[in-house]
JSON list of C-alpha atoms in Angstrom, two decimals:
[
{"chain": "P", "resi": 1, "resn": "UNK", "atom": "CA", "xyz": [44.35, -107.87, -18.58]},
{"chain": "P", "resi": 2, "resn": "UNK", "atom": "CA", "xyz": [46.40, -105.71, -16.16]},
{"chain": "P", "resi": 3, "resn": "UNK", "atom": "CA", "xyz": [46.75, -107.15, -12.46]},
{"chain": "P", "resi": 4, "resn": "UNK", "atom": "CA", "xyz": [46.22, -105.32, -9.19]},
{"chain": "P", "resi": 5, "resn": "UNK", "atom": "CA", "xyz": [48.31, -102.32, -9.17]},
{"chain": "P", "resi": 6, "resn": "UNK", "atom": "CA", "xyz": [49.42, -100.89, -5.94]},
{"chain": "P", "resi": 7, "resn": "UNK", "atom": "CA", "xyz": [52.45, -98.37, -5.00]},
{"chain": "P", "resi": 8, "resn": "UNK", "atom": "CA", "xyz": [54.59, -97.14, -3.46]},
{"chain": "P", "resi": 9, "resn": "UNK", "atom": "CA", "xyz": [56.59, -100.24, -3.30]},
{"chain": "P", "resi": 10, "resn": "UNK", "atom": "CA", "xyz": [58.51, -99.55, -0.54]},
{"chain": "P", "resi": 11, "resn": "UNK", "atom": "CA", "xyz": [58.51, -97.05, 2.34]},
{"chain": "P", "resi": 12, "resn": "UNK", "atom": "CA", "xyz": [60.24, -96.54, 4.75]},
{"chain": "P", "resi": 13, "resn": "UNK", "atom": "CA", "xyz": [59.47, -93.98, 7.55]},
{"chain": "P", "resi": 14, "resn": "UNK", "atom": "CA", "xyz": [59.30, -93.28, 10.83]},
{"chain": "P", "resi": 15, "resn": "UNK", "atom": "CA", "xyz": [57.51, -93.75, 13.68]},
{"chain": "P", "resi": 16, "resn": "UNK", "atom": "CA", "xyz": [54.25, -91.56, 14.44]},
{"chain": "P", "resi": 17, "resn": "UNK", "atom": "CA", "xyz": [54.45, -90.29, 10.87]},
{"chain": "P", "resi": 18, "resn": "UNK", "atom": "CA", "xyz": [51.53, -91.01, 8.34]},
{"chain": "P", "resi": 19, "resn": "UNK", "atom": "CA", "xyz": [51.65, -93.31, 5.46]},
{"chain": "P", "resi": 20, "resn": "UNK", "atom": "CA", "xyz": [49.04, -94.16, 2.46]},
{"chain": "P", "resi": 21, "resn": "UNK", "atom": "CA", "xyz": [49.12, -96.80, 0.76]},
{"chain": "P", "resi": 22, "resn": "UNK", "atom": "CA", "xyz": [47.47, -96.73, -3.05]},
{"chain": "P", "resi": 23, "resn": "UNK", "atom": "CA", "xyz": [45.43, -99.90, -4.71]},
{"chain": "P", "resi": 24, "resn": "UNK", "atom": "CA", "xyz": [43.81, -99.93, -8.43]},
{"chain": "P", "resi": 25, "resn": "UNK", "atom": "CA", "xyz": [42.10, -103.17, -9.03]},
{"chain": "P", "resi": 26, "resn": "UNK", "atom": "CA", "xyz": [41.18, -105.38, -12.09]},
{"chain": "P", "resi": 27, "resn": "UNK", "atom": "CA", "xyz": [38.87, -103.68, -13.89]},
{"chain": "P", "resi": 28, "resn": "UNK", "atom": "CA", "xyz": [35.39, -104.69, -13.42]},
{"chain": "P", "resi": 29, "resn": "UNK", "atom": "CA", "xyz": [36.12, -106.65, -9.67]},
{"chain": "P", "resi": 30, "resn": "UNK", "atom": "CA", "xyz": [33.91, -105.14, -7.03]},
{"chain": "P", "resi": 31, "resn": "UNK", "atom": "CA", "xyz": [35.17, -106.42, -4.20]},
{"chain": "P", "resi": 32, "resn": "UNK", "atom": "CA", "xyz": [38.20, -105.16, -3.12]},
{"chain": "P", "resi": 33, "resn": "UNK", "atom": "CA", "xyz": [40.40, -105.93, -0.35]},
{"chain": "P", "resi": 34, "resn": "UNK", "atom": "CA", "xyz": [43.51, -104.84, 1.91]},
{"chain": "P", "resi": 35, "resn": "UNK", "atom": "CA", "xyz": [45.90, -107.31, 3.60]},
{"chain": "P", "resi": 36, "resn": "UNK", "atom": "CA", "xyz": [48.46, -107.10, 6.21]},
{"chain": "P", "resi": 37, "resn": "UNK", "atom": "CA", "xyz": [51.06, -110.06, 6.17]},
{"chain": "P", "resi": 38, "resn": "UNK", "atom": "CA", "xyz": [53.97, -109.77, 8.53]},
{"chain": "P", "resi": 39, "resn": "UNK", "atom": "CA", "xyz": [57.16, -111.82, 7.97]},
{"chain": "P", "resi": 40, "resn": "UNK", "atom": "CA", "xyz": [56.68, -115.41, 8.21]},
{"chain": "P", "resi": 41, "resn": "UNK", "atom": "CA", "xyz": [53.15, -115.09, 8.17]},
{"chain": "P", "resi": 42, "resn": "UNK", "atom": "CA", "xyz": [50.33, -115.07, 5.94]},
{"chain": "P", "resi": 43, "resn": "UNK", "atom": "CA", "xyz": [47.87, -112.45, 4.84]},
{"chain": "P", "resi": 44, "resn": "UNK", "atom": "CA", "xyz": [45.35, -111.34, 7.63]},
{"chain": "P", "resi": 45, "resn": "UNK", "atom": "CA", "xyz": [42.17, -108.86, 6.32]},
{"chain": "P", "resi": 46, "resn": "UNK", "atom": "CA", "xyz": [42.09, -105.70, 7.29]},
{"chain": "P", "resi": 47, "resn": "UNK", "atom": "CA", "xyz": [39.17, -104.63, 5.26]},
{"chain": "P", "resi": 48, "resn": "UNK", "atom": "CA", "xyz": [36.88, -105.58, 2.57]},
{"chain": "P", "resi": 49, "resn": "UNK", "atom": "CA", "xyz": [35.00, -103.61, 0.06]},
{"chain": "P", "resi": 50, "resn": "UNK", "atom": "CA", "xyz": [31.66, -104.21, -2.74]},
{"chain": "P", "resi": 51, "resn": "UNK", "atom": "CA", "xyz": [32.01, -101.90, -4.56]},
{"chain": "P", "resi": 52, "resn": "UNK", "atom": "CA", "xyz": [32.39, -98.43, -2.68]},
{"chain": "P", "resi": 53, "resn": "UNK", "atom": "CA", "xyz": [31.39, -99.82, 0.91]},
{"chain": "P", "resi": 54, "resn": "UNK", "atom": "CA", "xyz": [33.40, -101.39, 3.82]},
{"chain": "P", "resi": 55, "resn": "UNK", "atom": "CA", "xyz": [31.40, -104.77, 4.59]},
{"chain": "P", "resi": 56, "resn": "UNK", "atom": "CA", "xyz": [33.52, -106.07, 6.97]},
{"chain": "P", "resi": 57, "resn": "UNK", "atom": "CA", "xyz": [36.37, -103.65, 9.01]},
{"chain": "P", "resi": 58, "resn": "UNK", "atom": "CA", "xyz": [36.30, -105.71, 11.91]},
{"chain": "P", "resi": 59, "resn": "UNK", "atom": "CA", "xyz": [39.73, -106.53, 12.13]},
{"chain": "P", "resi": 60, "resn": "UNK", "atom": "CA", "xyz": [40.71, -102.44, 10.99]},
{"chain": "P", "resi": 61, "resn": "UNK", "atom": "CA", "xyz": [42.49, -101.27, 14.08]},
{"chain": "P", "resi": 62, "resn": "UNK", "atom": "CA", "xyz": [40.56, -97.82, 13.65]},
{"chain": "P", "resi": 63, "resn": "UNK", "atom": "CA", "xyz": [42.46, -95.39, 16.20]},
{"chain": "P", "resi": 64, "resn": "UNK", "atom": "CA", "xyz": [44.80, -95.19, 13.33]},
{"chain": "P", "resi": 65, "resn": "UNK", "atom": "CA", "xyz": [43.96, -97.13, 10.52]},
{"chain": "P", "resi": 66, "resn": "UNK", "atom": "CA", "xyz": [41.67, -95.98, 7.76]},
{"chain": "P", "resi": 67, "resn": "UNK", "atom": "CA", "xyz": [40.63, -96.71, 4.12]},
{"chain": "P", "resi": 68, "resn": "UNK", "atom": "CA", "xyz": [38.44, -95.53, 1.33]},
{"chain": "P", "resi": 69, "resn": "UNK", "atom": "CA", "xyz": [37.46, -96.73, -1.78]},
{"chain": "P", "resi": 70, "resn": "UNK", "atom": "CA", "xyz": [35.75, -93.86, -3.84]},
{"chain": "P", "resi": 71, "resn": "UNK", "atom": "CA", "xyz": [33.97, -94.52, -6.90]},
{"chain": "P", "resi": 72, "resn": "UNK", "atom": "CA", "xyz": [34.02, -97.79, -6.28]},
{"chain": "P", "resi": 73, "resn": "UNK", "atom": "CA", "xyz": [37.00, -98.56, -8.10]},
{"chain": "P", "resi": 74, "resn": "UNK", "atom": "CA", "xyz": [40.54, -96.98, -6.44]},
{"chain": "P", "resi": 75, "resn": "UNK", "atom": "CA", "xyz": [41.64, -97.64, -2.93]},
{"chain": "P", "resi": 76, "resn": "UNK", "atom": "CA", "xyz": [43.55, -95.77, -0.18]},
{"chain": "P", "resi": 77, "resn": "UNK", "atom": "CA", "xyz": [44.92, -97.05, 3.60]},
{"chain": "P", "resi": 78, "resn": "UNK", "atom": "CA", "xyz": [46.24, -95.01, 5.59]},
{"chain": "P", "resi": 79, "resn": "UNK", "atom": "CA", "xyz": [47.98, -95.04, 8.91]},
{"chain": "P", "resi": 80, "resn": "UNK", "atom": "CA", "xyz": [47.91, -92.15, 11.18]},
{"chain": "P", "resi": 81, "resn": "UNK", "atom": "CA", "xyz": [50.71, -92.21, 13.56]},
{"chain": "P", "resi": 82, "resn": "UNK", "atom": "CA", "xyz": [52.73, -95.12, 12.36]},
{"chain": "P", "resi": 83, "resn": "UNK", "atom": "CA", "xyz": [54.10, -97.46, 14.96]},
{"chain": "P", "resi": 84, "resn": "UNK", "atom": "CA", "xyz": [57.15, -99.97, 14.97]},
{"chain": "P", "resi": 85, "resn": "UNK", "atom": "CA", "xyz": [54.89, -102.52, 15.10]},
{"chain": "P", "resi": 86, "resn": "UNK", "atom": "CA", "xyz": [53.16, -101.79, 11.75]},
{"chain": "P", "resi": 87, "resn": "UNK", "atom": "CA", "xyz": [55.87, -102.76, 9.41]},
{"chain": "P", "resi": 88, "resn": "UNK", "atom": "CA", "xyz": [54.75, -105.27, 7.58]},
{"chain": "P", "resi": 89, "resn": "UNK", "atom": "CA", "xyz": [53.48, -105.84, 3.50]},
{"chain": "P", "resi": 90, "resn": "UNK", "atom": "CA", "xyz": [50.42, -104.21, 2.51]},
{"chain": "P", "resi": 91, "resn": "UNK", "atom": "CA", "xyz": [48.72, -106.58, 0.42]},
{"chain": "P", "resi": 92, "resn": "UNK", "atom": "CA", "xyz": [45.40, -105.51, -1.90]},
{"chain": "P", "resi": 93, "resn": "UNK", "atom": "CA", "xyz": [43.40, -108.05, -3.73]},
{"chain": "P", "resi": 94, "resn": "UNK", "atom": "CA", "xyz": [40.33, -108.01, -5.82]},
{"chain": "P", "resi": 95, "resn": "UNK", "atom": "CA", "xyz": [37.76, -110.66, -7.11]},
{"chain": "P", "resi": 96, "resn": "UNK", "atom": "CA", "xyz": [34.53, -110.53, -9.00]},
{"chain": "P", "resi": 97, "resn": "UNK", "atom": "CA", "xyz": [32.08, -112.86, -7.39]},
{"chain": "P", "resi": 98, "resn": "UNK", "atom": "CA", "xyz": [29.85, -116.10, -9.09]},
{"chain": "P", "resi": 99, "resn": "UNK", "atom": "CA", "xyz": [27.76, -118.24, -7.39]},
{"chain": "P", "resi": 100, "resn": "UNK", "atom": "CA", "xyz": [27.83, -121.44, -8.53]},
{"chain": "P", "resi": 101, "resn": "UNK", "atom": "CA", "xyz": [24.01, -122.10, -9.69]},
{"chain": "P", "resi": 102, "resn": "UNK", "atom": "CA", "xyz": [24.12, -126.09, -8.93]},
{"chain": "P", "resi": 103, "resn": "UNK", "atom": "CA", "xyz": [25.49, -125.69, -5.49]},
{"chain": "P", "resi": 104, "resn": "UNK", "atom": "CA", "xyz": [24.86, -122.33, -4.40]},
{"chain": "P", "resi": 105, "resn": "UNK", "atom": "CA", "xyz": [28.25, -121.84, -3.36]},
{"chain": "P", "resi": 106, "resn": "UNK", "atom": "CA", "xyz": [30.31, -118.85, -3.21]},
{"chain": "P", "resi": 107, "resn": "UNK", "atom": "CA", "xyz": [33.53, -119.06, -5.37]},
{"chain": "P", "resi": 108, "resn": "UNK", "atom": "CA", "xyz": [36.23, -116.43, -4.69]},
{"chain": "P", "resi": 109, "resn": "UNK", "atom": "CA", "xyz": [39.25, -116.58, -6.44]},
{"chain": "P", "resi": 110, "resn": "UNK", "atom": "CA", "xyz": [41.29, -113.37, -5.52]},
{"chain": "P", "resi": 111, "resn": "UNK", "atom": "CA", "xyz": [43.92, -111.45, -7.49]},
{"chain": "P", "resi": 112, "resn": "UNK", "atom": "CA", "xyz": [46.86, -110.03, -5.64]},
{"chain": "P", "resi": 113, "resn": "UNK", "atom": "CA", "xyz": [48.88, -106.68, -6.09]},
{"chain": "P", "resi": 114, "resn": "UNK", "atom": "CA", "xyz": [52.50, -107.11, -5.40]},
{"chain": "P", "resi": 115, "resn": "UNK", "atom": "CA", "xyz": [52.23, -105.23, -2.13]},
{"chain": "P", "resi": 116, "resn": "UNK", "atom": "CA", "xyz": [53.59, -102.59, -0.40]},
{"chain": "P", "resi": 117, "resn": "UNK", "atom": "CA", "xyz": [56.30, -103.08, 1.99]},
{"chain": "P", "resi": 118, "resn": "UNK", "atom": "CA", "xyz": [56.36, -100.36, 4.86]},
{"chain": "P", "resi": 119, "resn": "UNK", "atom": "CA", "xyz": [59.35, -99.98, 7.52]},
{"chain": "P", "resi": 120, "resn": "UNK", "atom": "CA", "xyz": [58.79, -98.26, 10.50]},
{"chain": "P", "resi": 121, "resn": "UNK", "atom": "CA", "xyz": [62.13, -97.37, 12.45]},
{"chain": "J", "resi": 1, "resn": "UNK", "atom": "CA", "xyz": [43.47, -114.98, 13.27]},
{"chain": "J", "resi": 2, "resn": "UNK", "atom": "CA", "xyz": [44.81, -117.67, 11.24]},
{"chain": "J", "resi": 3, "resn": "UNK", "atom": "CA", "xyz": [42.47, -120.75, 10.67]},
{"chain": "J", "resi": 4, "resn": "UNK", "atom": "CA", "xyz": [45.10, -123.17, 8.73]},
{"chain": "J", "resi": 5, "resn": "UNK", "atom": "CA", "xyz": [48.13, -124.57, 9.51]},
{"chain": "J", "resi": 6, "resn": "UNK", "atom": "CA", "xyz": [50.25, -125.90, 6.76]},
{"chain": "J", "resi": 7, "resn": "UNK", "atom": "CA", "xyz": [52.80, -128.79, 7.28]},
{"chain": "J", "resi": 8, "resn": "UNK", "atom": "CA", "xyz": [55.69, -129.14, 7.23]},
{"chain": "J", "resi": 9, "resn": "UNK", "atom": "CA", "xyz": [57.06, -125.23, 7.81]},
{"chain": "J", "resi": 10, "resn": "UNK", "atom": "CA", "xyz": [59.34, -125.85, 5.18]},
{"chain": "J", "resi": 11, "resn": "UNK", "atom": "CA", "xyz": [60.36, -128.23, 2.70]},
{"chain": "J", "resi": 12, "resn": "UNK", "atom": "CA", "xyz": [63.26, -128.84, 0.21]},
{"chain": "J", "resi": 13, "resn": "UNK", "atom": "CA", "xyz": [63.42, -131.21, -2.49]},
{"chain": "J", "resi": 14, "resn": "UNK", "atom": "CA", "xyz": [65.80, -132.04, -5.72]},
{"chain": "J", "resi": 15, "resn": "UNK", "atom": "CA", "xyz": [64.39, -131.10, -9.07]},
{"chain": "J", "resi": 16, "resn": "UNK", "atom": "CA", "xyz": [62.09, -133.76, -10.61]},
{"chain": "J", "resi": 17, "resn": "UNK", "atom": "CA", "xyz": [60.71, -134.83, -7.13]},
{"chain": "J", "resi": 18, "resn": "UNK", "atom": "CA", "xyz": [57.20, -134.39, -6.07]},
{"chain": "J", "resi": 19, "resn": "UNK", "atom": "CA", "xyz": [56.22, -131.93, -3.11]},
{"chain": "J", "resi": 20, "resn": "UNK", "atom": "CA", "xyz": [53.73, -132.62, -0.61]},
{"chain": "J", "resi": 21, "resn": "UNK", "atom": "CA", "xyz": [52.38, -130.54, 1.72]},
{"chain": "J", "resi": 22, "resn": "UNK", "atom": "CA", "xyz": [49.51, -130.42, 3.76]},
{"chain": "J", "resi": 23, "resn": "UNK", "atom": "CA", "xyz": [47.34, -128.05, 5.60]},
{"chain": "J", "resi": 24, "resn": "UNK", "atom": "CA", "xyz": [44.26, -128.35, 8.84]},
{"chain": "J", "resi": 25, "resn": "UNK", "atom": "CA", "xyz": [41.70, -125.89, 9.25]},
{"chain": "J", "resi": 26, "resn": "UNK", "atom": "CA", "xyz": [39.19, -125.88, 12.52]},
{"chain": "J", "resi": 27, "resn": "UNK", "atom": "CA", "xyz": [35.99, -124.79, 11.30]},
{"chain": "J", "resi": 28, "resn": "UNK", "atom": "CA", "xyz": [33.86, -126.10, 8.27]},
{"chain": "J", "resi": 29, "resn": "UNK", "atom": "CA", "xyz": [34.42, -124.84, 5.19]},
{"chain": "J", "resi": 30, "resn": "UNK", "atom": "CA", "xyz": [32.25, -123.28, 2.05]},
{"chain": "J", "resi": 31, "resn": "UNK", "atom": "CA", "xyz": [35.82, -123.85, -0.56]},
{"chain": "J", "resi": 32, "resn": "UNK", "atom": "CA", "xyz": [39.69, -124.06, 0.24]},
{"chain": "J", "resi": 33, "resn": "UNK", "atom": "CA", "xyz": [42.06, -122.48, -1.92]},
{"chain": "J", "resi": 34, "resn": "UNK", "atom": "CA", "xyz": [45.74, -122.99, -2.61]},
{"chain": "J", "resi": 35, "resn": "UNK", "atom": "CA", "xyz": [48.17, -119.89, -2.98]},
{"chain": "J", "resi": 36, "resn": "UNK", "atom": "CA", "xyz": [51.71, -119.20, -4.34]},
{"chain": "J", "resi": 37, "resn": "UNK", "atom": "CA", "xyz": [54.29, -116.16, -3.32]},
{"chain": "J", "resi": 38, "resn": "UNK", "atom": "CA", "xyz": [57.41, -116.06, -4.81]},
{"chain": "J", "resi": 39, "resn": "UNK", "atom": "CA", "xyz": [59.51, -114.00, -2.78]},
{"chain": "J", "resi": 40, "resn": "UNK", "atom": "CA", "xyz": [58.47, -110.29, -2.30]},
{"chain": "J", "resi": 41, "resn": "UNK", "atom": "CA", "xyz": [55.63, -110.26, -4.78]},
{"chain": "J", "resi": 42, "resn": "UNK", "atom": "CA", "xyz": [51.92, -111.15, -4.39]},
{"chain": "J", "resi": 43, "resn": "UNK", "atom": "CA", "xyz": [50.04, -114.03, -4.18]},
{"chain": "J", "resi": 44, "resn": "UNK", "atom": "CA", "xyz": [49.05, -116.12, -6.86]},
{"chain": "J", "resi": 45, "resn": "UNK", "atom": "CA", "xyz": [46.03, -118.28, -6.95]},
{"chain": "J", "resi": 46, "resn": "UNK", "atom": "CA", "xyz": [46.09, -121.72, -7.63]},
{"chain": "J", "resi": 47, "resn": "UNK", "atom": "CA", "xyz": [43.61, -124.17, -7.35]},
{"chain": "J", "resi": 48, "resn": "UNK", "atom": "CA", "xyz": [40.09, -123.79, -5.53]},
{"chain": "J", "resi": 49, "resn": "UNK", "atom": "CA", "xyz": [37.99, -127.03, -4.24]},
{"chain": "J", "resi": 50, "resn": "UNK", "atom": "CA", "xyz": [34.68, -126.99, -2.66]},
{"chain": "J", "resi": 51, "resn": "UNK", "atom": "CA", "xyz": [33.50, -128.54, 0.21]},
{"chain": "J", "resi": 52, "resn": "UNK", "atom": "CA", "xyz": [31.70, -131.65, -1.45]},
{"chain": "J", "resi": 53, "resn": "UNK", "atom": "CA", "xyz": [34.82, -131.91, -3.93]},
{"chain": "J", "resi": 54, "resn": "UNK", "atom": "CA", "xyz": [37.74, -134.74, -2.90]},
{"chain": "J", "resi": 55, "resn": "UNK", "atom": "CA", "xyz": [40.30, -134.20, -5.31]},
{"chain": "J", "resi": 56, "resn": "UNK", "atom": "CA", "xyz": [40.97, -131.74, -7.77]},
{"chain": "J", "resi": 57, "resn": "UNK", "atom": "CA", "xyz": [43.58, -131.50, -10.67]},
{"chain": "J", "resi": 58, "resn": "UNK", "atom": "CA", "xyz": [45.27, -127.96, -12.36]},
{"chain": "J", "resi": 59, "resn": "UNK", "atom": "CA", "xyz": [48.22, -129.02, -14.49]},
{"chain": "J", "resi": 60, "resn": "UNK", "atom": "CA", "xyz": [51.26, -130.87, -12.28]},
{"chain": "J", "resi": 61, "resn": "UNK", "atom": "CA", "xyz": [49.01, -129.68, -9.07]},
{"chain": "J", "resi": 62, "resn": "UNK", "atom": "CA", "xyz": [46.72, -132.08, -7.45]},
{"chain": "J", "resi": 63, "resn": "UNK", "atom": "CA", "xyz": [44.42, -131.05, -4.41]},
{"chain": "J", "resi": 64, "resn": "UNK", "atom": "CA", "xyz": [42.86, -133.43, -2.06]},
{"chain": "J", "resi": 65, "resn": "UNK", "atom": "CA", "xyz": [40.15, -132.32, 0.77]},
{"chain": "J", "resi": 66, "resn": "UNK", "atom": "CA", "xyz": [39.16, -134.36, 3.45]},
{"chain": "J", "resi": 67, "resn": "UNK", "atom": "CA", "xyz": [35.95, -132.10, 5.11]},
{"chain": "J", "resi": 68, "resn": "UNK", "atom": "CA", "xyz": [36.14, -135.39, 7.94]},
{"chain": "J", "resi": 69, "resn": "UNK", "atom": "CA", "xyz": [39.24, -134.81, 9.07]},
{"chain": "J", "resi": 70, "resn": "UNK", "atom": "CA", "xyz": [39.76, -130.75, 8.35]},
{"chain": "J", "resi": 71, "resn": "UNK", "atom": "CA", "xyz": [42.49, -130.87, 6.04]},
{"chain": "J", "resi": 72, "resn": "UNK", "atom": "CA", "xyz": [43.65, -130.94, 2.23]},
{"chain": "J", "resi": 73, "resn": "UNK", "atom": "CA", "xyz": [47.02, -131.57, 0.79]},
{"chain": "J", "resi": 74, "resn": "UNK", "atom": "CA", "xyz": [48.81, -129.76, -2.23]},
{"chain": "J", "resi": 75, "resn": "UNK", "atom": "CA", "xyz": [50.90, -132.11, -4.50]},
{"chain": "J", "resi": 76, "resn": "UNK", "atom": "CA", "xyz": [53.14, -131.09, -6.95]},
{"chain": "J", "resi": 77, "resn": "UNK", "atom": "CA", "xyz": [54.84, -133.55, -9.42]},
{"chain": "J", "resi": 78, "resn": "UNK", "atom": "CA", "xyz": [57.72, -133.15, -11.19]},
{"chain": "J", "resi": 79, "resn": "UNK", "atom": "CA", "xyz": [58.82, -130.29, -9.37]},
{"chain": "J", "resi": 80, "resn": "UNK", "atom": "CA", "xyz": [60.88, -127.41, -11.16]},
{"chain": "J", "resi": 81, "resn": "UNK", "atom": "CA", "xyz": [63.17, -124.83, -9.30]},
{"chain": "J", "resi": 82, "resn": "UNK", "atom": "CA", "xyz": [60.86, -122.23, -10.40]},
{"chain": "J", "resi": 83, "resn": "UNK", "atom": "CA", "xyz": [57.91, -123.90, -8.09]},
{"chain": "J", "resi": 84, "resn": "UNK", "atom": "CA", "xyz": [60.59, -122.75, -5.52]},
{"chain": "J", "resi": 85, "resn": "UNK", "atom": "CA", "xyz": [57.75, -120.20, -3.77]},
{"chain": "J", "resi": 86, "resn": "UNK", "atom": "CA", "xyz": [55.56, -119.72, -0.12]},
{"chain": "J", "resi": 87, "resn": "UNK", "atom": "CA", "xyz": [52.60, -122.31, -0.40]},
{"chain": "J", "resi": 88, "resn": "UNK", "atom": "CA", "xyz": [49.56, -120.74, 1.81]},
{"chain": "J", "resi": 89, "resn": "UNK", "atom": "CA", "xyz": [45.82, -122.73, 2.11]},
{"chain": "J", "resi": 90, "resn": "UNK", "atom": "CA", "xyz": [42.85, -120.68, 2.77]},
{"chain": "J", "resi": 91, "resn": "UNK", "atom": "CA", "xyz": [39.41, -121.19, 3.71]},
{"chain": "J", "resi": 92, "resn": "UNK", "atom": "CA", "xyz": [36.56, -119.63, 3.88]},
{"chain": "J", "resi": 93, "resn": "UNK", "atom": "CA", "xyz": [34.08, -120.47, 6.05]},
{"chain": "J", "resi": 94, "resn": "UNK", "atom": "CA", "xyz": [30.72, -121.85, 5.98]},
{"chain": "J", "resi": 95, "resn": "UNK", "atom": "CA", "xyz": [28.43, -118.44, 5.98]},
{"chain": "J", "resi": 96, "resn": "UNK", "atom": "CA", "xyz": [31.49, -116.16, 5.61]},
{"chain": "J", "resi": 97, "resn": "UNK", "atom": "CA", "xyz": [32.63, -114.22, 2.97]},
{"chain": "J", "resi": 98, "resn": "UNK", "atom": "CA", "xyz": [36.17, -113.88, 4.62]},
{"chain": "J", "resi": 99, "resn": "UNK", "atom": "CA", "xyz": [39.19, -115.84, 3.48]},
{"chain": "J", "resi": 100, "resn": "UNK", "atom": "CA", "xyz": [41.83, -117.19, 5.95]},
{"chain": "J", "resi": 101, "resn": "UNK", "atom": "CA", "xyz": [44.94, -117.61, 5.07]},
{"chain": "J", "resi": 102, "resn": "UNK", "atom": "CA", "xyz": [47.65, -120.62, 6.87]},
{"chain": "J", "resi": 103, "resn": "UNK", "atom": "CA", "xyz": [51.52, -119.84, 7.60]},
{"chain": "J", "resi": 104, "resn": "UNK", "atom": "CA", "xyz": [52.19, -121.39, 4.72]},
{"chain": "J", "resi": 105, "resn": "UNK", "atom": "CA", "xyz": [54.79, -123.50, 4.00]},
{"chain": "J", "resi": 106, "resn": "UNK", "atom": "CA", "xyz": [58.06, -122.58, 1.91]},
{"chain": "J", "resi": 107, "resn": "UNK", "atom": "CA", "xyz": [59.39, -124.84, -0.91]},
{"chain": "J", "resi": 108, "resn": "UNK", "atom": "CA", "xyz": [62.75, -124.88, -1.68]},
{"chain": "J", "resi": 109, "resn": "UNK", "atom": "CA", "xyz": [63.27, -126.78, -5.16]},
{"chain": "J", "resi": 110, "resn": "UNK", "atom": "CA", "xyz": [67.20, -127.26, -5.91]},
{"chain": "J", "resi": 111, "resn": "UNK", "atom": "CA", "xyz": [68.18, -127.87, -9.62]}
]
């Protein structure tokens, strides 16, 4: 099956410009999410999605941060001005959800894009 | 913020060797996942083991939780230079859907 797709790659651009940043998951995974992992770091949620609706943007910095996730299926982040310190990787993931009937727990296995690495100068 | 912290920060070993590393986390957990990134690509999932699991196998990867003490080790035997990658843990927490990633630690595996 394909993997998490996400573009651009790279971008580089400067500050108090916008950026969007573009995620198409595995087929059939409802929940979506976007990652920010800064060098040396590891990933920290920004947002998570079932299916077409943010359940948890807690940690979304929302003066100028935003995301959607029409459809249910595609996703979009977007940064609106850019700062220095928002260089980082974009990271999305998906994962398709199954409770484990014997224990009742919650298994989450998530699928990574290769990310999207954004320079700010 | 970042619940685990994996140990040691980095690690380098010669080909054939095993690789240990380990990783705390504060809060209890519902699973604890294990997580590979080569070097400016995604991450890769590994192993998961659940709260009332001690010790897990996946191939040359063997996970150990200790829910007493807050932390699980990764070991990998017979290590390759392609295991040469960023090893993060992650939890997620009791009653939480979120998953919190570690540091990570970064293996260095020299042929």
């Amino acid at each position: 099956e394909a993997g998490v797709v996400q573009s651009p790659r790279y971008k580089i651009i400067e500050k108090k410009q916008p950026v969007a940043f573009w995620c198409n998951p595995i087929s059939g995974h409802n929940t979506l999410y976007w990652y920010r992992q800064n060098l040396g770091q590891g990933p920290e949620l920004l947002i998570r999605y079932e299916n077409e609706e943010a359940v948890d943007d807690s940690q979304l910095p929302k003066d100028r941060f935003s995301a959607e996730r029409l459809k249910g299926v595609d996703s979009t982040l977007k940064i609106q001005p850019a700062e220095l310190g928002d260089s980082a990787v974009y990271l999305c993931a998906s994962s398709s959800y199954l409770r484990d009937r014997g224990t009742q727990t919650l298994l989450d296995e998530q699928y990574f894009g290769p990310g999207t690495r954004l320079t700010v100068t | 913020s970042q619940q685990g912290e994996e140990d040691p920060q980095a690690l380098s070993i010669q080909e054939g060797e095993n690789a240990t590393m380990n990783c705390s986390y504060k809060t209890s957990i519902n699973n604890l996942q294990w997580y590979r990134q080569n070097s400016g690509r995604g991450l890769v999932h590994l192993i998961l083991i659940r709260s009332n699991e001690r010790e897990k196998h996946s191939g040359r990867l063997r996970v150990t939780l200790d829910t007493s003490k807050k932390s699980s080790s990764l070991l990998i035997t017979a290590s390759r230079a392609a295991d040469t990658a960023s090893y993060f843990c992650a939890t997620r927490g009791a009653g939480s859907y979120q998953l919190t990633f570690g540091k990570g630690t970064k293996l260095s595996v020299i042929p």
